[in-house]
XYZ file of C-alpha atoms in Angstrom:
218
model
C 0.000 0.000 0.000
C 0.940 3.654 -0.329
C 1.665 5.172 3.045
C 2.143 8.832 3.941
C 3.848 9.850 7.163
C 4.439 13.128 8.951
C 6.918 13.984 11.624
C 5.705 13.936 15.207
C 7.980 16.111 17.378
C 6.223 14.987 20.545
C 7.132 11.337 20.032
C 10.350 12.034 18.093
C 9.213 9.843 15.235
C 6.792 9.503 12.311
C 3.004 9.352 12.412
C 1.030 7.454 9.764
C -1.647 9.757 8.331
C -2.675 7.913 5.136
C -2.666 4.283 3.979
C -3.930 3.707 0.408
C -3.729 0.401 -1.506
C -1.892 0.753 -4.834
C -2.563 -2.790 -6.179
C 0.926 -3.258 -7.560
C 1.497 -6.293 -5.380
C 5.047 -5.130 -4.718
C 7.061 -1.994 -4.084
C 6.419 0.195 -7.183
C 10.006 1.365 -7.492
C 12.055 0.635 -10.601
C 15.798 1.238 -10.938
C 17.203 1.794 -14.418
C 20.921 1.188 -13.934
C 23.464 2.709 -16.277
C 25.720 -0.316 -15.865
C 26.426 -3.141 -13.431
C 28.643 -0.828 -11.334
C 25.883 1.822 -11.124
C 28.269 4.563 -12.233
C 28.058 7.341 -14.791
C 29.845 7.100 -18.126
C 32.037 10.073 -17.271
C 33.180 8.979 -13.811
C 36.116 6.876 -15.010
C 37.472 9.760 -17.091
C 37.020 12.608 -14.586
C 40.774 13.119 -14.154
C 41.310 13.350 -17.927
C 38.359 15.710 -18.349
C 39.658 17.916 -15.511
C 43.084 17.967 -17.163
C 41.573 18.995 -20.503
C 39.502 21.729 -18.827
C 42.634 23.004 -17.062
C 44.564 23.192 -20.338
C 41.716 25.086 -21.998
C 41.494 27.468 -19.045
C 45.251 28.098 -19.125
C 45.085 28.837 -22.854
C 42.361 31.453 -22.273
C 44.330 32.936 -19.385
C 47.416 33.247 -21.598
C 45.373 35.191 -24.161
C 44.103 37.473 -21.412
C 47.613 38.002 -20.073
C 48.756 38.902 -23.587
C 46.042 41.573 -23.846
C 47.014 42.975 -20.431
C 50.765 42.888 -21.073
C 53.048 45.583 -19.618
C 54.978 47.947 -21.863
C 58.659 47.953 -20.897
C 60.684 51.082 -21.722
C 64.481 50.764 -21.598
C 66.740 53.738 -20.953
C 63.839 56.053 -20.071
C 63.936 56.080 -16.289
C 62.770 59.701 -16.187
C 59.490 58.995 -17.956
C 56.454 60.332 -16.103
C 52.731 59.658 -16.341
C 52.213 62.707 -18.563
C 54.826 61.430 -21.007
C 53.102 58.060 -21.208
C 49.734 59.747 -21.809
C 51.214 61.774 -24.685
C 52.765 58.644 -26.185
C 49.399 56.925 -26.092
C 47.621 59.927 -27.572
C 50.119 60.695 -30.338
C 51.108 57.072 -30.923
C 54.728 58.170 -31.115
C 57.746 57.231 -28.952
C 60.955 59.246 -28.800
C 63.611 56.861 -27.509
C 67.314 57.489 -26.811
C 70.000 55.610 -28.732
C 70.446 53.080 -25.932
C 66.712 52.848 -25.211
C 64.043 50.439 -26.334
C 60.401 49.518 -25.951
C 58.802 46.067 -25.914
C 55.898 44.218 -24.398
C 56.625 42.168 -21.299
C 54.689 38.979 -21.943
C 54.806 35.391 -20.754
C 56.592 33.053 -23.133
C 54.371 30.043 -23.843
C 54.821 26.976 -26.001
C 51.579 26.755 -27.977
C 52.623 23.601 -29.833
C 53.285 21.667 -26.623
C 49.975 22.809 -25.118
C 48.042 21.772 -28.239
C 49.765 18.383 -28.245
C 48.748 17.807 -24.618
C 45.128 18.762 -25.338
C 45.055 16.498 -28.391
C 46.438 13.587 -26.360
C 43.947 14.178 -23.537
C 41.049 14.343 -25.997
C 42.189 11.114 -27.655
C 42.615 9.331 -24.304
C 39.148 10.387 -23.137
C 37.574 8.763 -26.182
C 39.867 5.724 -26.067
C 39.389 4.848 -22.406
C 35.651 5.573 -22.427
C 35.149 3.393 -25.507
C 33.307 6.178 -27.338
C 34.788 7.111 -30.740
C 35.163 10.722 -31.792
C 32.584 10.800 -34.561
C 33.431 14.432 -35.366
C 36.945 13.395 -36.392
C 37.411 13.617 -40.162
C 39.472 10.419 -40.174
C 36.788 8.421 -38.348
C 34.991 7.090 -41.405
C 36.411 8.453 -44.644
C 36.204 5.763 -47.292
C 36.250 2.900 -44.778
C 34.042 -0.100 -45.442
C 31.124 -1.088 -43.280
C 33.176 -3.826 -41.601
C 35.997 -1.387 -40.788
C 33.554 1.081 -39.261
C 32.022 -1.677 -37.141
C 35.463 -2.582 -35.813
C 35.955 1.052 -34.797
C 32.578 0.945 -33.038
C 33.210 -2.405 -31.327
C 33.943 -0.968 -27.854
C 31.073 1.495 -28.246
C 28.744 -1.357 -29.219
C 29.759 -3.390 -26.151
C 28.899 -0.437 -23.905
C 25.530 -0.049 -25.668
C 24.739 -3.735 -25.157
C 25.494 -3.470 -21.429
C 23.147 -0.479 -21.151
C 20.527 -2.369 -23.139
C 20.614 -5.274 -20.687
C 20.168 -3.013 -17.660
C 17.426 -0.986 -19.346
C 15.625 -4.174 -20.395
C 15.552 -5.354 -16.775
C 13.922 -2.083 -15.735
C 11.299 -2.342 -18.488
C 10.551 -5.956 -17.582
C 10.085 -4.941 -13.964
C 7.624 -2.236 -15.057
C 5.648 -4.699 -17.184
C 5.561 -7.132 -14.245
C 4.008 -4.486 -11.980
C 1.473 -3.621 -14.671
C 0.495 -7.294 -14.974
C -0.041 -7.424 -11.213
C -2.560 -4.568 -11.435
C -4.413 -6.135 -14.367
C -4.588 -9.437 -12.532
C -6.031 -7.829 -9.378
C -8.527 -5.767 -11.384
C -9.543 -8.969 -13.224
C -8.691 -7.561 -16.629
C -6.752 -10.631 -17.658
C -4.145 -13.034 -16.459
C -1.063 -11.746 -18.241
C 2.484 -13.033 -17.871
C 5.164 -10.354 -18.120
C 7.542 -12.920 -19.651
C 5.330 -13.087 -22.745
C 6.262 -9.491 -23.640
C 9.189 -9.238 -26.060
C 11.303 -6.080 -25.808
C 13.325 -5.197 -28.914
C 15.985 -2.503 -29.302
C 17.251 -1.087 -32.574
C 20.523 0.758 -33.109
C 20.534 4.187 -34.749
C 23.870 3.561 -36.457
C 24.478 4.401 -40.141
C 24.322 1.428 -42.482
C 26.443 0.800 -45.559
C 23.549 0.076 -47.930
C 25.781 0.166 -51.025
C 27.942 -2.657 -49.703
C 24.862 -4.706 -48.789
C 23.334 -4.151 -52.234
C 26.555 -5.185 -53.965
C 26.719 -8.355 -51.863
C 23.111 -9.255 -52.717
C 23.522 -8.597 -56.444
C 26.800 -10.514 -56.787
C 26.458 -13.772 -58.758
C 26.522 -16.958 -56.742
C 28.859 -19.683 -57.930
C 28.269 -23.294 -56.999
């Protein structure tokens, strides 16, 4: 039955205020597990994702530091604020022979940073078993069999999710059959219900058509 309680401060406990039959014949709670470990897909790659986010954040900070760089004037120790304002207004600098002007910026290795981000991005997809479908080299002119090999780890993950989701659906159908049986609307068996899943993956129809139209030799 469905029971509703309220707190009772006087007795430091709960007081039953409503008890309504729900006719499910069992606890009407269904758990749809993501996997057998009951973890999210991202949890195993949190450290890699944090590392990628940190690299992206550092790259944005470097751009901001470049915009806020200091102007370093050499050999002009007597320069005052008014002189700097005139330089900015007139866009002209009068420097002595031994003087110089340059921006004081942080030296960064962009190539190394991009290589680290590329490696992190590749590792995230590799260890999670999810291919990077936005990568131009993912499919190309590969055959249907080659694409399926690339999706093998991804397909195994999908099958595991399918099994857990199927258990949840079967549990729901079982509870529904309990209600119908109590209400005398039929004696149904939840095991008679067939649950079918279909993948939304692209198919190589040209390869299938060529295989079907090829002559058969005996």
